[in-house]
Coordinates of C-alpha atoms and ligand atoms in Angstrom, one line a residue:
X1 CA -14.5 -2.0 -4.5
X2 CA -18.0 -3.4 -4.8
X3 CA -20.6 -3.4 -7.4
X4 CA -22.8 -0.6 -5.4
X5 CA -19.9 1.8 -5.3
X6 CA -18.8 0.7 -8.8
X7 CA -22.2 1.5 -9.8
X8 CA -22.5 4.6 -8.6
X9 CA -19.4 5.8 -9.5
X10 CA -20.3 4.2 -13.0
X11 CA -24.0 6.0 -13.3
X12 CA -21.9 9.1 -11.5
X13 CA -19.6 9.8 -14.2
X14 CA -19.5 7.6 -17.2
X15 CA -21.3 9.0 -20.3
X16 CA -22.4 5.7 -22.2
X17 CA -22.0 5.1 -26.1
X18 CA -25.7 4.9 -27.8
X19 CA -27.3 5.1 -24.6
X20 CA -30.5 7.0 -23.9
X21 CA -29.1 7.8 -20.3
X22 CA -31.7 8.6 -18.1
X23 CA -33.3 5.4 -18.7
X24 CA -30.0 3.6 -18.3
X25 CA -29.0 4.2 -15.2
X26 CA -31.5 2.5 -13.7
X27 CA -31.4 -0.6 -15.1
X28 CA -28.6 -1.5 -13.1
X29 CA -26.0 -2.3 -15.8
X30 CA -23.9 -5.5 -15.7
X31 CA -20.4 -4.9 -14.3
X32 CA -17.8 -7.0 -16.4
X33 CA -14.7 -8.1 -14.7
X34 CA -13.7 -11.1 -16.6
X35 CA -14.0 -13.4 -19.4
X36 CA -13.4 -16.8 -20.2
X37 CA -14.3 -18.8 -23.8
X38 CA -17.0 -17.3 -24.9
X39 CA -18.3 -16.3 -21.4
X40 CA -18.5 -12.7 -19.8
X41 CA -18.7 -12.7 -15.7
X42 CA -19.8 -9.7 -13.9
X43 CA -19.0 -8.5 -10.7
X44 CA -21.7 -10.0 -9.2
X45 CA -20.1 -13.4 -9.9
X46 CA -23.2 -14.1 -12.6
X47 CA -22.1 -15.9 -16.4
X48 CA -23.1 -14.6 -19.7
X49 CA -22.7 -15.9 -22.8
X50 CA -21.8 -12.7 -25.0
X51 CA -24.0 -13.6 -27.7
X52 CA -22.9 -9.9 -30.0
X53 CA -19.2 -11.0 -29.7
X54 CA -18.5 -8.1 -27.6
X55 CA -20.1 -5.6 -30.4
X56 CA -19.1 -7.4 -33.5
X57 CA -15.4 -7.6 -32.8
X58 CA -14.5 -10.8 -31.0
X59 CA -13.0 -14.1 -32.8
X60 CA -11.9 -16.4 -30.6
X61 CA -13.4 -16.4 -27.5
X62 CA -12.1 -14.5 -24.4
X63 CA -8.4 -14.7 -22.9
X64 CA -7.2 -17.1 -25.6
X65 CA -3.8 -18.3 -24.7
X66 CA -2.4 -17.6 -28.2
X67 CA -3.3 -13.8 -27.7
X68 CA -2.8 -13.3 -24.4
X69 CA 1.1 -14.3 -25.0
X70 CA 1.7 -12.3 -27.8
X71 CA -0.1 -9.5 -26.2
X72 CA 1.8 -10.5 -23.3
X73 CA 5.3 -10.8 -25.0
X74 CA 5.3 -7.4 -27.0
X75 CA 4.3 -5.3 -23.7
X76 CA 7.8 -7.1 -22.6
X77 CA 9.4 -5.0 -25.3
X78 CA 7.4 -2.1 -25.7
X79 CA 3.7 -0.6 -25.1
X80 CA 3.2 1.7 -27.6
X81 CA 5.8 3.5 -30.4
X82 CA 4.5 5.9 -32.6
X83 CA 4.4 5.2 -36.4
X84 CA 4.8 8.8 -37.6
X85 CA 8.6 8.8 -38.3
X86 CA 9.5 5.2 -36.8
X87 CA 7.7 1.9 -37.9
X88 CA 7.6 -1.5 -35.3
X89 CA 7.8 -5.2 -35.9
X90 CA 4.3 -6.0 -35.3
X91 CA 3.4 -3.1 -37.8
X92 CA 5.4 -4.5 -40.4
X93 CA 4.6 -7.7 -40.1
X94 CA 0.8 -7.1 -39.5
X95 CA 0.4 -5.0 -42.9
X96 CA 2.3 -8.1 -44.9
X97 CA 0.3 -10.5 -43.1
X98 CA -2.7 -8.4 -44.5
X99 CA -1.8 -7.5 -47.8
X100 CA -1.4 -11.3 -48.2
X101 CA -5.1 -12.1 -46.9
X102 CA -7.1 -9.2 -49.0
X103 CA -8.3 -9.4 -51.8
X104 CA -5.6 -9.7 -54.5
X105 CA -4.2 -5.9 -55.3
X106 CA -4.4 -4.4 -52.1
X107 CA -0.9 -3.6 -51.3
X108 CA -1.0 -0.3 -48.8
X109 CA -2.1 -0.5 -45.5
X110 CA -2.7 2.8 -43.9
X111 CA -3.4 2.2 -39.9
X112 CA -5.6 3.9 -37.6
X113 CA -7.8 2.6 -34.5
X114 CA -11.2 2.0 -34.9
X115 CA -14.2 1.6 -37.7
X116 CA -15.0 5.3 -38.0
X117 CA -11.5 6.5 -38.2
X118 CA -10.5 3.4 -41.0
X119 CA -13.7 5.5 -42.9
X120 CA -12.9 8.7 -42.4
X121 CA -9.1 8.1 -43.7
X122 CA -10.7 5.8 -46.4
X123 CA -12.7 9.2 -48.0
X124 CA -9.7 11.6 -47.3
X125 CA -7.4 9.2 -49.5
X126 CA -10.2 8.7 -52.4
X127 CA -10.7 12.6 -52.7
X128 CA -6.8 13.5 -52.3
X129 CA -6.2 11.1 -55.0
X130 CA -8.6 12.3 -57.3
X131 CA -6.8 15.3 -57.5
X132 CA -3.4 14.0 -57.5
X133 CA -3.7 11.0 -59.7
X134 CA -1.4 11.6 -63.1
X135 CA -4.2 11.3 -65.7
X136 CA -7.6 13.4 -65.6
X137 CA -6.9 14.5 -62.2
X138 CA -9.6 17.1 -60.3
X139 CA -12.0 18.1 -58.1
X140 CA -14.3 15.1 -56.8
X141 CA -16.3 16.0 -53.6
X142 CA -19.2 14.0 -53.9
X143 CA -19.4 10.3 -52.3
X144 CA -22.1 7.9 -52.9
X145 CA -23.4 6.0 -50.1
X146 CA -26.8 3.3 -49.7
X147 CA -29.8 4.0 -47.9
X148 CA -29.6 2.9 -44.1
X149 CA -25.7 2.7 -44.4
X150 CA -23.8 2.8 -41.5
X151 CA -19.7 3.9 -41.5
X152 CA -19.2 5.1 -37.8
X153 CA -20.0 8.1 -36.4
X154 CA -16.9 10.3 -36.9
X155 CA -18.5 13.3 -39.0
X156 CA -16.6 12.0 -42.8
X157 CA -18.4 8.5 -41.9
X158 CA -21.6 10.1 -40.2
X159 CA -21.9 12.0 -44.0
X160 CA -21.7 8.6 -45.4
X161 CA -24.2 6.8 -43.4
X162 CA -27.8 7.0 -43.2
X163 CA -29.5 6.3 -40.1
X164 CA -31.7 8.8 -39.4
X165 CA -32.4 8.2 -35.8
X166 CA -28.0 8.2 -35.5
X167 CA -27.6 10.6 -37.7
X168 CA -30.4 13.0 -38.9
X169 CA -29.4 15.6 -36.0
X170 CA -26.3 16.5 -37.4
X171 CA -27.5 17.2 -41.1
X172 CA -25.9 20.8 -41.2
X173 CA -22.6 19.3 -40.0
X174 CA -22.0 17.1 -42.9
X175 CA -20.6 17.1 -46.7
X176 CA -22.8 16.5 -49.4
X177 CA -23.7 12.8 -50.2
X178 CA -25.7 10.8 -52.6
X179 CA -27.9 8.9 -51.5
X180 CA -29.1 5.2 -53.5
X181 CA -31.8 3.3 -52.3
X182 CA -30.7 0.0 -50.6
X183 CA -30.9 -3.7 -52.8
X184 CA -33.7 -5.2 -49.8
X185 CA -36.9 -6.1 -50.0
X186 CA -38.6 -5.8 -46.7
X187 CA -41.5 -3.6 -46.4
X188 CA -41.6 -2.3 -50.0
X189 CA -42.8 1.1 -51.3
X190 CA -46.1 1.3 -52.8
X191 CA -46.7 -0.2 -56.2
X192 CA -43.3 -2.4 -56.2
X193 CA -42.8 -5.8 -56.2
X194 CA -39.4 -7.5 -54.8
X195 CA -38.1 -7.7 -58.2
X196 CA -39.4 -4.5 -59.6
X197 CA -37.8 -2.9 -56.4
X198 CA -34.3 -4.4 -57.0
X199 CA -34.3 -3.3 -60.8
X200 CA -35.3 -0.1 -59.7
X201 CA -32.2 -0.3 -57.2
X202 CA -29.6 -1.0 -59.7
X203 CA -31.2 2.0 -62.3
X204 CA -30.7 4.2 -59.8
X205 CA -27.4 3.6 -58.6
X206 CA -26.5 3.1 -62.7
X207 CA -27.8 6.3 -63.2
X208 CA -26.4 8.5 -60.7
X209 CA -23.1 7.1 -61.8
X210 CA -23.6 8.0 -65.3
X211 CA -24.7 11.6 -64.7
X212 CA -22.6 12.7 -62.0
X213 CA -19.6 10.1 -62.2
X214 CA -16.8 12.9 -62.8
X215 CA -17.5 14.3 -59.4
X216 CA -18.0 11.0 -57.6
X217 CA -14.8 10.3 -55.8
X218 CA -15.9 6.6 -54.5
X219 CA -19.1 4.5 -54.0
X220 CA -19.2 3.4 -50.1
X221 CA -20.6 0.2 -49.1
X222 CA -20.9 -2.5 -46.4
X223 CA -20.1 -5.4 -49.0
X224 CA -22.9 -8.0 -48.8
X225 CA -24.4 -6.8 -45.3
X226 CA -25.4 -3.7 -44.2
X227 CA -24.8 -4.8 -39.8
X228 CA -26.1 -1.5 -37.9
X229 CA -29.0 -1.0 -40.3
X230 CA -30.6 -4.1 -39.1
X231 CA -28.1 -7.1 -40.8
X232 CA -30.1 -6.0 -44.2
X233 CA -28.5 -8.6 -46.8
X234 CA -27.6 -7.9 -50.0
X235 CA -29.1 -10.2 -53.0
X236 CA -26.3 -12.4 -54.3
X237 CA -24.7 -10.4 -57.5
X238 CA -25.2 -6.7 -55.8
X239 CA -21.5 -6.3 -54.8
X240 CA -20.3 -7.4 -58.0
X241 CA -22.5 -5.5 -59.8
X242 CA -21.2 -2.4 -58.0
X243 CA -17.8 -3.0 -58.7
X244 CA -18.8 -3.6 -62.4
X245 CA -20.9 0.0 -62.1
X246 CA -17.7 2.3 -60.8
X247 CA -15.1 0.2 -62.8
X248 CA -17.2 1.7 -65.4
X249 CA -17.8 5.0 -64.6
X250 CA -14.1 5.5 -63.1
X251 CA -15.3 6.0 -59.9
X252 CA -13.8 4.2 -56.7
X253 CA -15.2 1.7 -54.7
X254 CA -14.5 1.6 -51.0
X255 CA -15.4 -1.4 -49.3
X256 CA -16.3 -1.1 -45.6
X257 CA -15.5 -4.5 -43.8
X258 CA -15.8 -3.4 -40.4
X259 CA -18.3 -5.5 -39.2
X260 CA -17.9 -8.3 -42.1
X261 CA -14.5 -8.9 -41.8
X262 CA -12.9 -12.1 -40.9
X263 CA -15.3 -14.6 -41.2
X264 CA -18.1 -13.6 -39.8
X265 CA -19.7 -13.7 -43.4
X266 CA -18.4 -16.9 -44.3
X267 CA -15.1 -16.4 -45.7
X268 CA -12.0 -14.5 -44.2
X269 CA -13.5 -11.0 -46.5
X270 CA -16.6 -10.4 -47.3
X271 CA -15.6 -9.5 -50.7
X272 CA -14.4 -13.0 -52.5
X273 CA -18.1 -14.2 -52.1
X274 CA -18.2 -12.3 -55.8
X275 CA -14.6 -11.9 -55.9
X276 CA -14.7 -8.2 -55.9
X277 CA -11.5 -6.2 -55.5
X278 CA -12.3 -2.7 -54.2
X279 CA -10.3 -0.2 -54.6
X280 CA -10.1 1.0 -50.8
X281 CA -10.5 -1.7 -48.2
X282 CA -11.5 -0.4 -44.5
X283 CA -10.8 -3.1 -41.4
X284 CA -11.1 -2.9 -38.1
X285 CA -13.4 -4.5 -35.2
X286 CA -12.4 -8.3 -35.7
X287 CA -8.5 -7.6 -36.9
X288 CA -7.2 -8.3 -33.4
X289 CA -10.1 -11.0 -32.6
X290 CA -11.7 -8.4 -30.3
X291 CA -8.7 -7.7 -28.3
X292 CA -7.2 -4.3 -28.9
X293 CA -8.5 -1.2 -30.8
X294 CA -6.6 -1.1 -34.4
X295 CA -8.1 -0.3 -37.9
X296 CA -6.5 -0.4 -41.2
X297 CA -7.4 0.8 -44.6
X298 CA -5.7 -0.8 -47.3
X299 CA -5.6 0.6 -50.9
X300 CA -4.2 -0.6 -54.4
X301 CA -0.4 0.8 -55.3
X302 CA -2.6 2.8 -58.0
X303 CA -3.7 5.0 -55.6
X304 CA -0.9 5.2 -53.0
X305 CA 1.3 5.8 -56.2
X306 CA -0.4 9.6 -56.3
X307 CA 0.7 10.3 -53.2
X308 CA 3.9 10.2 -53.9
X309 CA 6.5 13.0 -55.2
X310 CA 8.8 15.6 -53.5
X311 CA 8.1 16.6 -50.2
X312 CA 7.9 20.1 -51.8
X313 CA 4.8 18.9 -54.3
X314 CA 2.7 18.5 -51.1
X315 CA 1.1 14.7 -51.9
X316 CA 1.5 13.8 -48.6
X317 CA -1.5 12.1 -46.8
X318 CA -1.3 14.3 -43.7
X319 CA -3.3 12.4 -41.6
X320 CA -2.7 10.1 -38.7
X321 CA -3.6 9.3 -35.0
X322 CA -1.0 8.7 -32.2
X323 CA -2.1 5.2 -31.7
X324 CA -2.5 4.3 -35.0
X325 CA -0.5 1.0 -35.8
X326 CA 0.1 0.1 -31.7
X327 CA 2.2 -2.7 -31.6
X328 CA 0.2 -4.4 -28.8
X329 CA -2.7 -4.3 -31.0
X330 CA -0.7 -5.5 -33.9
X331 CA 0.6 -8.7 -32.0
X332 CA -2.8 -9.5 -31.3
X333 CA -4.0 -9.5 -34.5
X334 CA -0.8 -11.2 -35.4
X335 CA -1.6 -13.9 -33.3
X336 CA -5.2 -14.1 -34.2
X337 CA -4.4 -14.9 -38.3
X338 CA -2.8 -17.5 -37.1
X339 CA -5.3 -18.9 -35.5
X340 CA -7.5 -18.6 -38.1
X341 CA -6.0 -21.2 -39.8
X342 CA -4.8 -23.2 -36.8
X343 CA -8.1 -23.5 -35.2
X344 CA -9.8 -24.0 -39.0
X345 CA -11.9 -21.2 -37.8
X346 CA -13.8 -20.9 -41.1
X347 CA -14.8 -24.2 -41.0
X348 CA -16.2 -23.5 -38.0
X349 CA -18.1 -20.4 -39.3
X350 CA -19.6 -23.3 -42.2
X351 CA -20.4 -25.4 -39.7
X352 CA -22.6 -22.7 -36.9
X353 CA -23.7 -20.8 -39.8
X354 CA -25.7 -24.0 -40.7
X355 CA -26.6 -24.5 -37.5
X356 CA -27.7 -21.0 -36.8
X357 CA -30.0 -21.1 -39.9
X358 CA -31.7 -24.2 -38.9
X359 CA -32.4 -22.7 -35.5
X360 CA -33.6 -19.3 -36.9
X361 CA -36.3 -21.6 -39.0
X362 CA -37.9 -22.1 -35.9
X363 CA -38.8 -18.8 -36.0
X364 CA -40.8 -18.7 -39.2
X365 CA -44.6 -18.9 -38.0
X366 CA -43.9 -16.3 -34.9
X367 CA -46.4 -14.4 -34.6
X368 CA -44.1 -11.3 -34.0
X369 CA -41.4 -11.9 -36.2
X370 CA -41.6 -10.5 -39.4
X371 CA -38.3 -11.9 -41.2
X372 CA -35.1 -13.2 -40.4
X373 CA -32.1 -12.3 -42.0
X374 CA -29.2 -14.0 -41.7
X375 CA -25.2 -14.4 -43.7
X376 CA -22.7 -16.6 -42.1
X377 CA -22.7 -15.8 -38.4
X378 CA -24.6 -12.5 -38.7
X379 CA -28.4 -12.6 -37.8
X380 CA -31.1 -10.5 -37.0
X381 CA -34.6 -11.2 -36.3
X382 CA -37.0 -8.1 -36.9
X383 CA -39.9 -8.3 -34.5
X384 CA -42.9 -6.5 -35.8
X385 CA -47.0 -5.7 -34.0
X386 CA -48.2 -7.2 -36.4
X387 CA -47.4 -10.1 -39.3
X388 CA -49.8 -8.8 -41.8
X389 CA -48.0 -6.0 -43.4
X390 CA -45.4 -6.3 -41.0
X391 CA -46.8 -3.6 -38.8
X392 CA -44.0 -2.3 -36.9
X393 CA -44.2 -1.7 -33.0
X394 CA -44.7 1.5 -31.7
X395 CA -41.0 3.2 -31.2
X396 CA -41.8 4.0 -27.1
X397 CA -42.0 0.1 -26.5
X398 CA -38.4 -0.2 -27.4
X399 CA -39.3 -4.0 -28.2
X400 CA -35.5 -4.9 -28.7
X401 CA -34.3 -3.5 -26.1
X402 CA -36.6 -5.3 -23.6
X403 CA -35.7 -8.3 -25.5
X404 CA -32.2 -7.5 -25.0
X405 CA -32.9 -7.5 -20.8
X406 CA -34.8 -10.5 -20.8
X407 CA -32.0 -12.2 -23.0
X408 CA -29.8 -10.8 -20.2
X409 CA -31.9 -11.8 -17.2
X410 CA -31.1 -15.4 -18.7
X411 CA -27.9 -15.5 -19.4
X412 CA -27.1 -14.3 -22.7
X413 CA -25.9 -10.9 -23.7
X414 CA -26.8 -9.4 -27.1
X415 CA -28.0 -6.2 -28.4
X416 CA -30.7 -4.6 -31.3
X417 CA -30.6 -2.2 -33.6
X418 CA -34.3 -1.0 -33.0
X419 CA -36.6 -3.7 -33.5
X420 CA -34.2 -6.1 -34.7
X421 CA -32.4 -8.6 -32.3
X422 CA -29.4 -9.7 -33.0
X423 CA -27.5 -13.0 -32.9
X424 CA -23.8 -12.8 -33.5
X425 CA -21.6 -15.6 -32.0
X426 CA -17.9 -15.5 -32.1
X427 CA -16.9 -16.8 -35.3
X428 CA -14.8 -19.7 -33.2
X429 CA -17.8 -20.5 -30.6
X430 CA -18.6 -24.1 -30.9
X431 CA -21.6 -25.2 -32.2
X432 CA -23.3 -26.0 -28.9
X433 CA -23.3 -22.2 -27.5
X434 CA -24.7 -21.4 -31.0
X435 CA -28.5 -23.7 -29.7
X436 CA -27.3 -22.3 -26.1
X437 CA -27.4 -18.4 -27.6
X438 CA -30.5 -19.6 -29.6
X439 CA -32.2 -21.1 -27.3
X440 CA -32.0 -18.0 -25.0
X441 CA -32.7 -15.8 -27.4
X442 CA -35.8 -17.4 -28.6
X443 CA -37.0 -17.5 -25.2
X444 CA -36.3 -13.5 -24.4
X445 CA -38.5 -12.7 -27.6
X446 CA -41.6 -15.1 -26.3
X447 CA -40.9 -13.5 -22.6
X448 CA -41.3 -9.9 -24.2
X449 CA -43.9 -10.8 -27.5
X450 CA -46.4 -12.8 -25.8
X451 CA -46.3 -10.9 -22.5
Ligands
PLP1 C1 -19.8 -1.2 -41.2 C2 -19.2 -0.4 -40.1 N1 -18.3 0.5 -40.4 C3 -17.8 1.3 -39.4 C4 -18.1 1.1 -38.1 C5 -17.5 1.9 -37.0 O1 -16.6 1.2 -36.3 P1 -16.1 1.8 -34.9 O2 -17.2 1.6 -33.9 O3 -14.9 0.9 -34.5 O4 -15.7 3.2 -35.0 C6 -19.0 0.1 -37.7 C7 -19.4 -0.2 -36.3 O5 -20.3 -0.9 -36.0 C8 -19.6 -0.7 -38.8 O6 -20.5 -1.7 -38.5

């Protein structure tokens, strides 16, 4: 079929994710048949690089041998199995594989197939197991969740987040939150100073904990980065602090690693930068190197230990999705720990990591950039009207977004989160795409800024 019919039937019938439709239909959206490396190729025969790792989720590159033949070899043997009354190899496997890698404690994995659902099973296990667990068990329906956050956008993980252009509009949907202001420093409230602001941060999250904490079921965080909010980073000692905060006040930490999950941080988990164990551990996006959809949400033996009892007690977790644990997805996450360590892949996030933050310092006297924020291999560059007082630019102009076509219209495919343009490369691309993704980049936000 060719790319006119495709793109008709395409602007015809398929309903886009985030998109503000009318305007995206006609912009003629790229077709993508195939990948290669770190390559996308449309139907129109032109090369991208895919400078977002296909949304945040891919490792290694596109049709890596190693995957492709474990994806390849399972579908010999079976598809899909359900895990609600069986198990499967992969399953098995996967979950020890996992247990091994998390942070030390985390025994339980609980599967499911994306982000959102890894949250949403993540807040149904913290509340169940408040009233379960053996000692000063209750009622606990209140979650605590940071300004901006961002969980998915299942309804449970909508309540958690806190992006009000995603999320205001369903207000009356959701469960009751509590809402701490964010640990970052750009564009301050009146009368604070960076310091003053991040004292201010940790009262408040100190205090809520202290007077409510025996109805807080967990504390919800992106540790270190908060991604869809704009890759806000988290001053060294917040995460920690945290866990020291809800250790204290009994509550439960639940640590969303979606988005900075292996490597894209700097090491395998976000968390053993300040070797933080949380009690709930949500994983998805880059747990099959961007292959497959597959989430997990692990959990100490503490917890799962609640849930357990005669069938007639009713402990079960009844919850679960018929895809959950798919044994095609589980190869390919099989297959992609092990390359991990056979390609040195975190090494190789050291090693572009440098390299993307002495690119990004190119950026510092830009007229129209306001800061640059940037962990491992997650960056974003926040373009602002004006420099002096970081003036932001007016909503319509959807600055990012135009950014994001001229990126496109030379070569390079990312995406923003409002104003902010991001740069995530694969956490295996080499160097050299890192200046190529840079340099295209760069030269999107002079085509759009200086126009
Ligand atoms: C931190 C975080 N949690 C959850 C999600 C939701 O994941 P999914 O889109 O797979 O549902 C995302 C997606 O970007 C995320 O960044």
């Amino acid at each position: 079929m060719n790319t006119a019919r495709l793109r008709e039937l395409d602007n015809n019938h398929v309903w886009h994710p985030f998109a503000p439709m009318q305007a995206f239909r006609d912009e003629g959206v790229p077709l993508i048949e195939s990948g290669n490396g770190f390559y996308l190729f449309d139907t129109d025969g032109n090369r991208y690089l895919d400078g977002n790792s296909s949304l945040w989720c891919n490792i290694h590159g596109h049709r890596v041998p190693a995957i492709d033949n474990a994806v390849r070899d399972q579908l010999d043997r079976i598809a899909h199995t359900t895990l609600l009354g069986l198990s499967s190899p992969p399953a098995a496997q996967l979950a020890g594989e996992l247990v091994a890698r998390t942070p030390k404690g985390l025994n339980k994995v609980f599967y499911t197939d994306s982000g959102s659902t890894s949250v949403e099973a993540a807040l149904k296990i913290a509340y169940q197991y408040h009233a379960q667990k053996p000692i000063g068990g209750g009622r606990r329906d209140l979650f605590v969740c940071l300004a901006n956050a961002y969980h998915g956008d299942t309804i449970g993980a909508v309540s958690v987040g806190g992006i009000d252009v995603f999320h205001s509009v369903y207000g009356q949907l959701l469960f009751e939150t509590v809402r701490v202001p964010s640990p970052v420093t750009f564009r301050l409230p009146e009368g604070h100073t960076a310091e003053s602001y991040l004292e201010f941060c940790d009262r408040e999250l100190e205090r809520t904990l202290r007077e409510q904490g025996d109805r807080i079921a967990a504390v919800v965080i992106e540790p270190l980065v908060q991604g869809a909010a704009g890759i806000l980073v988290h001053p060294e000692g917040y995460l920690r602090r945290v866990r020291e905060l809800t250790r204290a006040h009994d509550v439960l930490l639940i640590a969303d690693e979606v988005a900075v999950g292996f490597g894209r941080t700097g090491t395998l988990f976000a968390c053993e930068q300040e070797d933080v164990r949380p009690d709930i551990l949500c994983l998805a996006k880059g747990i099959t190197g961007g292959y497959l959809p597959l989430a997990a949400t692990l959990t100490t033996d503490a917890i799962y230990d609640a849930f357990l009892g005669d069938p007639s007690e009713g402990k079960t977790f009844y919850h679960g999705h018929t895809y959950t644990g798919n044994p095609l997805a589980c190869a390919a996450a099989l297959a992609s720990l092990e390359l991990f360590e056979a390609n040195n892949v975190l090494q190789n996030v050291a090693v572009c990591g440098t390299r993307l933050a002495s690119r990004l310092a190119e950026l510092a006297d830009h007229p129209h950039v306001g800061e640059v924020r940037q962990k491992g291999l997650m960056a974003g560059v926040e373009l602002v009207q004006d420099r002096d007082g970081n003036a932001p630019y007016p909503a319509a102009d959807r600055m990012g977004h135009q950014v994001t076509l001229a990126a496109r219209a030379r070569g390079t495919i990312t995406r923003p989160l409002g104003d902010v343009v991001v740069l995530m490369p694969a956490p295996a691309m080499p160097p050299v795409l890192v200046d190529e993704l840079c340099d295209s980049v760069f030269a999107a936000i002079d085509d759009v800024t200086r126009r």
